[in-house]
Short mmCIF file of C-alpha atoms in Angstrom, two decimals:
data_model
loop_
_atom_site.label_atom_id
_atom_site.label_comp_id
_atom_site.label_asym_id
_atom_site.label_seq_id
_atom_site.Cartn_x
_atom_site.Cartn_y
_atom_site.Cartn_z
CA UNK A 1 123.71 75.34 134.63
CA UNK A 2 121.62 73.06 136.60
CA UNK A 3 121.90 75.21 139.86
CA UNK A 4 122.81 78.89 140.54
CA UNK A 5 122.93 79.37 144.28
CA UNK A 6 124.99 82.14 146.33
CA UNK A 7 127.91 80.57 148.29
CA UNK A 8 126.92 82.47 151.63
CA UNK A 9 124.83 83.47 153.45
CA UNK A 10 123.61 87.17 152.83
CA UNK A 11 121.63 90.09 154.83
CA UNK A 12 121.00 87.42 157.65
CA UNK A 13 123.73 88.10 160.12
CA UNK A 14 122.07 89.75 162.97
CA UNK A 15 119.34 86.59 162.86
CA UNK A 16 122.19 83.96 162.70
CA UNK A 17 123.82 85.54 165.95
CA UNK A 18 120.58 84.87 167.55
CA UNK A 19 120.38 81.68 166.44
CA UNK A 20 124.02 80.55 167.64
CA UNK A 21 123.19 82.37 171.05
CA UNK A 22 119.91 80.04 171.37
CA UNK A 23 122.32 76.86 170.37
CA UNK A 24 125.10 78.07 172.73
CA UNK A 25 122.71 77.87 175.58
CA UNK A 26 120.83 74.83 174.49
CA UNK A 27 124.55 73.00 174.64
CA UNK A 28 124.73 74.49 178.33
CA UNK A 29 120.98 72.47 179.37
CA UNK A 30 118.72 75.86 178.88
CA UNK A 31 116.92 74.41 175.46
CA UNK A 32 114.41 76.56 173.54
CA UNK A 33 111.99 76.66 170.47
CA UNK A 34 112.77 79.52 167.69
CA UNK A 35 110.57 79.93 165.02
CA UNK A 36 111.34 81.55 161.39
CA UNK A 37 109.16 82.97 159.56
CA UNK A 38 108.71 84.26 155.90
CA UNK A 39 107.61 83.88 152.17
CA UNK A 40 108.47 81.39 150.41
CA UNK A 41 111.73 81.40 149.12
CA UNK A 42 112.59 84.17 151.82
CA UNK A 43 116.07 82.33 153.00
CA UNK A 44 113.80 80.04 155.46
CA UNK A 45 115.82 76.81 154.73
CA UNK A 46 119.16 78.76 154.01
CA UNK A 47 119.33 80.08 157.03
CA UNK A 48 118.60 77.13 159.01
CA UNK A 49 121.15 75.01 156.93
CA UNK A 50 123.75 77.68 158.01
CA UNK A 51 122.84 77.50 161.58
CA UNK A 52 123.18 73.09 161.22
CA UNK A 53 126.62 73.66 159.81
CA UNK A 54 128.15 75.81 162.81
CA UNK A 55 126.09 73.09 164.92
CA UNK A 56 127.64 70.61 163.22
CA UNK A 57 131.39 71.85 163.47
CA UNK A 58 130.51 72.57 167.24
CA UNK A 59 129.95 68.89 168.11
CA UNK A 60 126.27 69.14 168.62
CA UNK A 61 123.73 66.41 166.46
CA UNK A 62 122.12 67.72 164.06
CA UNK A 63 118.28 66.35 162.78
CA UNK A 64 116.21 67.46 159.83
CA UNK A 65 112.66 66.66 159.42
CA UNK A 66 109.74 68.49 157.79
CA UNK A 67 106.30 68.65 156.56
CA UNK A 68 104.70 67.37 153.88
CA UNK A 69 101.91 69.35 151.52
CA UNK A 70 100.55 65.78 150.47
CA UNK A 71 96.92 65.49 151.56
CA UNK A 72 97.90 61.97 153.09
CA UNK A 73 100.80 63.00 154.89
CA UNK A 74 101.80 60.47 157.46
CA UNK A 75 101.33 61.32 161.18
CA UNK A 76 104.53 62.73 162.91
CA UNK A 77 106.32 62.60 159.76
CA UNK A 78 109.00 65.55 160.85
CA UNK A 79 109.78 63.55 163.13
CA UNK A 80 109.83 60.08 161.63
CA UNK A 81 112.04 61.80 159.23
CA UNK A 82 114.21 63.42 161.03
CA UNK A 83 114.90 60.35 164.15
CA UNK A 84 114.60 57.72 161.26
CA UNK A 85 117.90 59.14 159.29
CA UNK A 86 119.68 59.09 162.84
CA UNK A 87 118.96 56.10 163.97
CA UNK A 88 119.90 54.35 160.55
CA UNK A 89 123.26 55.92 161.11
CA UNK A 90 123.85 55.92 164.94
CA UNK A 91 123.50 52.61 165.43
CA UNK A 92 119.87 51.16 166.77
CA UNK A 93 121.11 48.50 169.61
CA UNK A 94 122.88 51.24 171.21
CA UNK A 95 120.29 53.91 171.47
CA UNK A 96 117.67 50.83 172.30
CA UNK A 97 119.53 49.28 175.45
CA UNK A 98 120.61 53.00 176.95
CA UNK A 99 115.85 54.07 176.05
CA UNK A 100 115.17 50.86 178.13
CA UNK A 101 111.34 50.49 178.55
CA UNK A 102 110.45 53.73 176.95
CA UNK A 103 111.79 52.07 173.52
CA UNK A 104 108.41 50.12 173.71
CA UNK A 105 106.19 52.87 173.24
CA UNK A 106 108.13 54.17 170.08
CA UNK A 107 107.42 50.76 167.97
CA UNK A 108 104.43 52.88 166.33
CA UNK A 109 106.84 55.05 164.76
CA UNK A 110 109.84 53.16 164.22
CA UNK A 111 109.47 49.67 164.08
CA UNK A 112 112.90 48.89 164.93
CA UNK A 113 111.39 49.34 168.48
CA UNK A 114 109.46 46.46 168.08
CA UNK A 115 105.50 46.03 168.51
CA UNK A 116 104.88 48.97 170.77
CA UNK A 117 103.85 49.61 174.78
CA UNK A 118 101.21 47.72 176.71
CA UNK A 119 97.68 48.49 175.63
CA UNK A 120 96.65 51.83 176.89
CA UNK A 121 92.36 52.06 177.43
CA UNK A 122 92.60 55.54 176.86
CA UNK A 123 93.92 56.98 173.63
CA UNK A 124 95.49 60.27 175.26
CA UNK A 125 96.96 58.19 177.69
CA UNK A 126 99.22 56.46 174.83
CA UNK A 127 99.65 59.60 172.66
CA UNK A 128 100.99 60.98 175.99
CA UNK A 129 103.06 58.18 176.43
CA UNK A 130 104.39 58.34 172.95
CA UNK A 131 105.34 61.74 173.02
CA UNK A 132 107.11 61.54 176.47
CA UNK A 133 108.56 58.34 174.93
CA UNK A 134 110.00 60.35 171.93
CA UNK A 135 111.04 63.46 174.24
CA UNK A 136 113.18 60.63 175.69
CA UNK A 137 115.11 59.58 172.88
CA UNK A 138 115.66 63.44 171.99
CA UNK A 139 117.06 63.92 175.08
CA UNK A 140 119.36 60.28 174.95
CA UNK A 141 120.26 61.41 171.14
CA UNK A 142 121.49 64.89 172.63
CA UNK A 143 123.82 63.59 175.20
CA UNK A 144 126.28 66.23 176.75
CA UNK A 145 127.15 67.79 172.97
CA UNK A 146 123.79 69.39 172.61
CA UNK A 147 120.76 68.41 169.41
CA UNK A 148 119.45 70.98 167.08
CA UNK A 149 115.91 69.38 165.46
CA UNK A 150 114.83 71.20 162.62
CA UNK A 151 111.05 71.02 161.50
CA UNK A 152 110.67 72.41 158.01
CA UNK A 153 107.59 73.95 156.47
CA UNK A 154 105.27 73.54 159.72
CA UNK A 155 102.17 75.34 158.08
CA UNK A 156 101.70 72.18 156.19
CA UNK A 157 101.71 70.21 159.57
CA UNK A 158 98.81 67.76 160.54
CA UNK A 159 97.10 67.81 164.04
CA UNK A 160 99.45 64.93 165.19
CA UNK A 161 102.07 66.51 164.32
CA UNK A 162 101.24 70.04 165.54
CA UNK A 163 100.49 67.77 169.13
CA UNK A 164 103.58 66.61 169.31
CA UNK A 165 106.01 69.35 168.44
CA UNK A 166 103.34 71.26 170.99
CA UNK A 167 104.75 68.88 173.53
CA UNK A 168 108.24 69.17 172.89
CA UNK A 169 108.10 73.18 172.58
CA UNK A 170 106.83 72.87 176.56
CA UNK A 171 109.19 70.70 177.26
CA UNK A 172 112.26 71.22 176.00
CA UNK A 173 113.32 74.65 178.20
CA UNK A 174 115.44 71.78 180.58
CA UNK A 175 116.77 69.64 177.65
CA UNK A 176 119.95 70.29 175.82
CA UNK A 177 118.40 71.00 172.41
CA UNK A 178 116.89 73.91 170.16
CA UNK A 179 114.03 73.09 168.21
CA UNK A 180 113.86 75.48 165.07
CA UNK A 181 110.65 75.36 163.48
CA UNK A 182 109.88 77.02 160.08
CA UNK A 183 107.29 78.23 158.43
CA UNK A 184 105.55 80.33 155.16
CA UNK A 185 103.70 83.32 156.83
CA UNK A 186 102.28 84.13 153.88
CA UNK A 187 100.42 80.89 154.36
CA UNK A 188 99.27 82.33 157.83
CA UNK A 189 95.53 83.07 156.80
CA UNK A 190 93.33 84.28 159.79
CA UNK A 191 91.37 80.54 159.66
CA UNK A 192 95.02 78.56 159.67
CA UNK A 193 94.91 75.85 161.76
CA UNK A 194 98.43 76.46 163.47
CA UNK A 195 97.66 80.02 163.86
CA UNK A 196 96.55 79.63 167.30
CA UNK A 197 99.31 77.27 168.32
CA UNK A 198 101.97 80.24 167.26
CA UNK A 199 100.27 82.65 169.04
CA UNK A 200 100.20 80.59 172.31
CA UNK A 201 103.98 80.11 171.97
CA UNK A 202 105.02 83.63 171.44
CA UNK A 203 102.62 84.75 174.07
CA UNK A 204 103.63 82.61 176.53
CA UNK A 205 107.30 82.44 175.64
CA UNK A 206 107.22 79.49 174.73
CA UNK A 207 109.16 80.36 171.35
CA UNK A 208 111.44 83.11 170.23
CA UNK A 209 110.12 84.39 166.62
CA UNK A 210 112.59 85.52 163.70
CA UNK A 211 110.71 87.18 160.88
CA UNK A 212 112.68 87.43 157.80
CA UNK A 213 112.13 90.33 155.79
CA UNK A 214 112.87 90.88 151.79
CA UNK A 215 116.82 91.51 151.28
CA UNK A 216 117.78 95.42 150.72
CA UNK A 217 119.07 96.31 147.06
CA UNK A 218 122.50 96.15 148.49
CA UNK A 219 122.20 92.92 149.83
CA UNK A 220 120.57 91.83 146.48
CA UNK A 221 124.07 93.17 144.59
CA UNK A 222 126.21 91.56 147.42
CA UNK A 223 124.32 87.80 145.86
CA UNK A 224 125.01 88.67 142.76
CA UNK A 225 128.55 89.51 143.37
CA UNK A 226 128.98 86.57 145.17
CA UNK A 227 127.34 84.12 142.83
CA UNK A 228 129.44 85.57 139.87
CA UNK A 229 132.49 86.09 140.95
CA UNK A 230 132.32 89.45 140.18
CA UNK A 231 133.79 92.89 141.27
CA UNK A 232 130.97 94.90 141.32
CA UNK A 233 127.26 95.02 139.93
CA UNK A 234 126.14 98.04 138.51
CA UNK A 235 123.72 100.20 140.22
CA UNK A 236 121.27 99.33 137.54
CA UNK A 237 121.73 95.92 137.48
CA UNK A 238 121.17 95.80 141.35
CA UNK A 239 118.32 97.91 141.33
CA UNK A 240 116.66 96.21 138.17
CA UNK A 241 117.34 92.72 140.08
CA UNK A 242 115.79 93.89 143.59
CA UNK A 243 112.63 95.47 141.51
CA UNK A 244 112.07 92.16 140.02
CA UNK A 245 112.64 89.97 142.52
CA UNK A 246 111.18 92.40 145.66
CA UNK A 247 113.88 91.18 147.62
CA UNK A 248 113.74 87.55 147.16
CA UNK A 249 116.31 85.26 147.40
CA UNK A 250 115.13 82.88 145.48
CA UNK A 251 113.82 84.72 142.98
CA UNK A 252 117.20 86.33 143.10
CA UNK A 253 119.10 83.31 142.10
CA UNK A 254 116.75 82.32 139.77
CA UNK A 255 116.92 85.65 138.17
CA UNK A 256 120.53 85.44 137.92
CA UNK A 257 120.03 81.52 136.44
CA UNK A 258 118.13 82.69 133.41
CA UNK A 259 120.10 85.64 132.94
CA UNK A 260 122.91 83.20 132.54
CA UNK A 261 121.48 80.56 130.29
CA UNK A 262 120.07 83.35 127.90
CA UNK A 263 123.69 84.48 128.17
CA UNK A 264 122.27 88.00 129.69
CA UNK A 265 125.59 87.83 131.75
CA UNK A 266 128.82 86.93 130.21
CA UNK A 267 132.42 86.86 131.23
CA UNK A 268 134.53 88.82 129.36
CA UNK A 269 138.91 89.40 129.43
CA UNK A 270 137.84 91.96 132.37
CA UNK A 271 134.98 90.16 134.07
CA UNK A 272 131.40 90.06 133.87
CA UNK A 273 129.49 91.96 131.55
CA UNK A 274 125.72 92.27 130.68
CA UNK A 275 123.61 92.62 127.78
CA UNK A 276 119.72 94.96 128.30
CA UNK A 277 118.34 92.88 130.74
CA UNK A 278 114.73 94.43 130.47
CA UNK A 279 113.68 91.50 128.52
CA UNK A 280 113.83 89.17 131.11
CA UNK A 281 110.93 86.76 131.64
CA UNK A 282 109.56 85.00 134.77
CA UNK A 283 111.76 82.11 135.55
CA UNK A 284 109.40 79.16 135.13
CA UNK A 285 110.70 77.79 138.61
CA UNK A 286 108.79 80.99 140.64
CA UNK A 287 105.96 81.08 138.14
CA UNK A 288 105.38 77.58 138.93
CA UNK A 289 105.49 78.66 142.63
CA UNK A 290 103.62 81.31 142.06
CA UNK A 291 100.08 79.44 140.15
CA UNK A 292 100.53 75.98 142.40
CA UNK A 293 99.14 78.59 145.45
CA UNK A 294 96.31 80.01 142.88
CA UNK A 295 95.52 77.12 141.83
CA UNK A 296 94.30 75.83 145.39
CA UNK A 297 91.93 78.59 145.84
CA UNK A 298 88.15 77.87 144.62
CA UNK A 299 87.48 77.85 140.44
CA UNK A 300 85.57 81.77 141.29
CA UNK A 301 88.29 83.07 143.12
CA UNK A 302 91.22 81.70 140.52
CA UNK A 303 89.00 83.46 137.67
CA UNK A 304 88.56 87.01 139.97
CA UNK A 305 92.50 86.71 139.81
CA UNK A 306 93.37 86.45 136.52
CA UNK A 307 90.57 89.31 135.46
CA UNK A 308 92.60 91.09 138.66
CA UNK A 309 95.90 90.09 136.62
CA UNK A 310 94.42 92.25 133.57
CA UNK A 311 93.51 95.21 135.37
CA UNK A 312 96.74 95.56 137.01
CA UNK A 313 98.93 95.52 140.12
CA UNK A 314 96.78 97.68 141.58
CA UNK A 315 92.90 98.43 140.90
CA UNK A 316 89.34 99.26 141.71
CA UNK A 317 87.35 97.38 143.63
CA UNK A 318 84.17 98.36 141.43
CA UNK A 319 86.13 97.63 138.52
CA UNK A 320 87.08 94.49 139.81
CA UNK A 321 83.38 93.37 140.10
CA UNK A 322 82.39 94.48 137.16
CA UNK A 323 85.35 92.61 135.76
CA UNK A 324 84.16 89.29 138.00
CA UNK A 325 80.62 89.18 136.82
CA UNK A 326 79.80 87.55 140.86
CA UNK A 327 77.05 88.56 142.58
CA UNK A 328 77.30 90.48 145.74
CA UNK A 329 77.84 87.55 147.92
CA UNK A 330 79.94 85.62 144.95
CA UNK A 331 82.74 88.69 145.09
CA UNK A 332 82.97 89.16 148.78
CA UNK A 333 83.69 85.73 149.38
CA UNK A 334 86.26 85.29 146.17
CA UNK A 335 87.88 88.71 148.02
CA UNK A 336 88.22 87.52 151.21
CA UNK A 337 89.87 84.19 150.01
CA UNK A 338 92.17 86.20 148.21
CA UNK A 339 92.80 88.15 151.20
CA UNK A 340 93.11 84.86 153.12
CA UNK A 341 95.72 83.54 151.44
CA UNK A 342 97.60 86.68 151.28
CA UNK A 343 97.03 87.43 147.22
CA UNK A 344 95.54 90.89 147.47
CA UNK A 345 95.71 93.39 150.14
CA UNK A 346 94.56 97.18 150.56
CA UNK A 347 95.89 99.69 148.64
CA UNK A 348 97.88 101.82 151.25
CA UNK A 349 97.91 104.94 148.77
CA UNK A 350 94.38 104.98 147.59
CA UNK A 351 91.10 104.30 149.20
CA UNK A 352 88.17 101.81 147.52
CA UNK A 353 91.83 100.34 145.55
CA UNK A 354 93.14 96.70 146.12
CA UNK A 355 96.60 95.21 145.21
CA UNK A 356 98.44 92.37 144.25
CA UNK A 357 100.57 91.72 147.76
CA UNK A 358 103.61 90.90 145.32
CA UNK A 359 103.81 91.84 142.12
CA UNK A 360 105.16 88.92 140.66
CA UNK A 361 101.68 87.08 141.38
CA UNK A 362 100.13 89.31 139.31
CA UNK A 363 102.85 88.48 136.67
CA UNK A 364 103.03 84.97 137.12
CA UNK A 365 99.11 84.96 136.65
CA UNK A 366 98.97 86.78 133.66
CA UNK A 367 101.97 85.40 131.75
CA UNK A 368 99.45 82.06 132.07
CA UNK A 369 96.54 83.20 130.69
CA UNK A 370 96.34 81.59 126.85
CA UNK A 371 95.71 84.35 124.09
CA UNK A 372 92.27 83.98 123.63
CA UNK A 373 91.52 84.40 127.48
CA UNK A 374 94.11 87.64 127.97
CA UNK A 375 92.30 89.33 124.85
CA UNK A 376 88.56 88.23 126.02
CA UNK A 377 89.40 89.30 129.69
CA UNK A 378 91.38 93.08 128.07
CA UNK A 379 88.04 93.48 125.98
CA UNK A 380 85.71 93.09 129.37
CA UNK A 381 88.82 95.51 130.93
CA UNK A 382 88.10 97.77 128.06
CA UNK A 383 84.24 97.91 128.69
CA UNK A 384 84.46 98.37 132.04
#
């Protein structure tokens, strides 16, 4: 199997209704930004694909566009992707004639628009005029039936970007459209660019938030169920699943994937069945997940985690320095990147103790280490 994936939506009703309510009165002319927020693989996407479809069978346009990770991302690229798609489909000389002279200004984007505006001596002069430019064809693309714009993955937004989506979250309160904006809040360090921005909005109103939390363990059997076909999952199966994946959908499905190719779950003349499904590994998909975020941090830091990965999901500090070998300053700043970027967090239950913030980092970590490094790193454990 290529793909397992649960055919609905699951533990995410009461955020859907407020979605629908937000696109209900965007279709009346009372437009808003909502923001979701989560860890990866959370239901971030999911959900907003389930809000696009009752959009969708409402009448209303739907556009996607999001962010790209890519150190050379293109300026406004959200957008760009997200108008681009439309107006290959909609018809350009249409949308053109009914813009008029505001069409000009949008050439720098989409160069069906031609060359662009008149020269402009100040630059914030023609980003403004851009963005009011591209507020304009929202609003044209909208019509009476309403737009939902989706911008995926802001976190990994650059400062055009941010600019611009800034300008259509204060603007968009008399338009006929609902901006939803996603993002990883794990990736919401203290020194994050957009953190700022996100604060503005919420404290100014400016945007609703929607913070998705891990699934239940009876939300985690309802996937299951659904994804199987099944009558009922097990109380252990459920509650093995929801250890190992913490609650996350993703890691849910992907659970359930290798169970399946291993043949862990089986169909028999009654159903499905199981074999011991203590032996199951990591899925390479979330490991992979897991070590592209580790390996951003600095070389220091990425070797205080794996010596971390040895000593546990939870440990010492003083054993964790000892473990290290950093100096004083070395440590604190390989700790407070870790701490930045969401890895490690205080132990709640014991003082002078950190933690792995999920556990499957601290799996995903150590699963990588090659032999010779897990038993050199388990004898410096040992000394220590």
């Amino acid at each position: 199997m290529e793909q397992v994936r649960c055919p609905v939506l699951v533990g995410r009703r009461s955020e859907l209704d407020l979605l629908e309510r937000a696109l209900s009165e965007a279709r009346r002319g009372h437009g808003s930004t909502v923001l979701i927020a989560g860890d990866a693989g959370i239901g971030k996407t999911r959900l907003s694909a389930e809000l696009q479809a009752s959009a969708q069978a409402q009448g209303a346009v739907t556009l996607w566009g999001g962010c790209s990770e890519a150190d050379l991302s293109l300026p406004y690229l959200p957008i760009v992707e997200a108008v681009g798609n439309h107006l290959a489909q909609a018809g350009f000389d249409t949308i053109s004639q009914r813009l008029g002279p505001a069409g000009r200004e949008l050439g720098a984007l989409f160069p069906q628009f031609g060359a662009g505006g008149p020269e402009v001596t100040e630059a914030s002069q023609a980003r403004l005029r851009l963005f009011d430019a591209v507020l304009q064809l929202l609003v044209l693309v909208a019509g009476q039936s309403g737009l939902l714009l989706v911008v995926e993955d802001f976190h990994w937004a650059d400062v055009s970007t941010r600019e611009l989506i800034d300008f259509l979250a204060r603007r968009v309160r008399s338009c006929r459209m609902l901006m939803l904006v996603t993002y990883r809040s794990d990736e919401m360090h203290r020194r994050h660019p957009l953190l700022p921005l996100l604060q503005g909005w919420r404290r100014s109103g400016l945007a609703t938030g929607v913070d998705l939390a891990p699934l239940p363990p009876d939300a985690v059997a309802t996937m299951v169920k659904e994804t199987l076909g099944a009558r009922e999952v097990r109380d252990e199966t459920r509650d093995f699943l929801y250890q190992r994946s913490e609650g996350n959908p993703f890691v849910v499905e992907e659970l359930v994937k290798a169970a399946l190719d291993r043949g862990d779950f089986y169909r028999t003349a009654e159903g499905w069945s199981r074999r011991e499904l203590s032996e199951i590994r990591l899925p390479e998909t979330v490991r992979d997940s897991v070590l592209l975020r580790v390996e951003r941090l600095d070389p220091s830091t990425v070797e205080l985690v794996r010596a971390a990965a040895v000593l546990g999901t939870s440990f010492n500090h003083r054993h964790l320095a000892a473990m290290s070998g950093l100096d004083t300053a070395g440590l604190r700043a390989a700790v407070e990147q870790c701490f930045r970027e969401q890895l490690l967090e205080d132990d709640p239950h014991e003082q002078d103790r950190f933690r792995f913030r999920h556990a499957l980092t601290r799996e995903a970590v150590y699963d990588d280490l090659i032999a010779p490094e897990r038993e050199r790193l388990h004898e410096r454990a040992a000394d220590v």
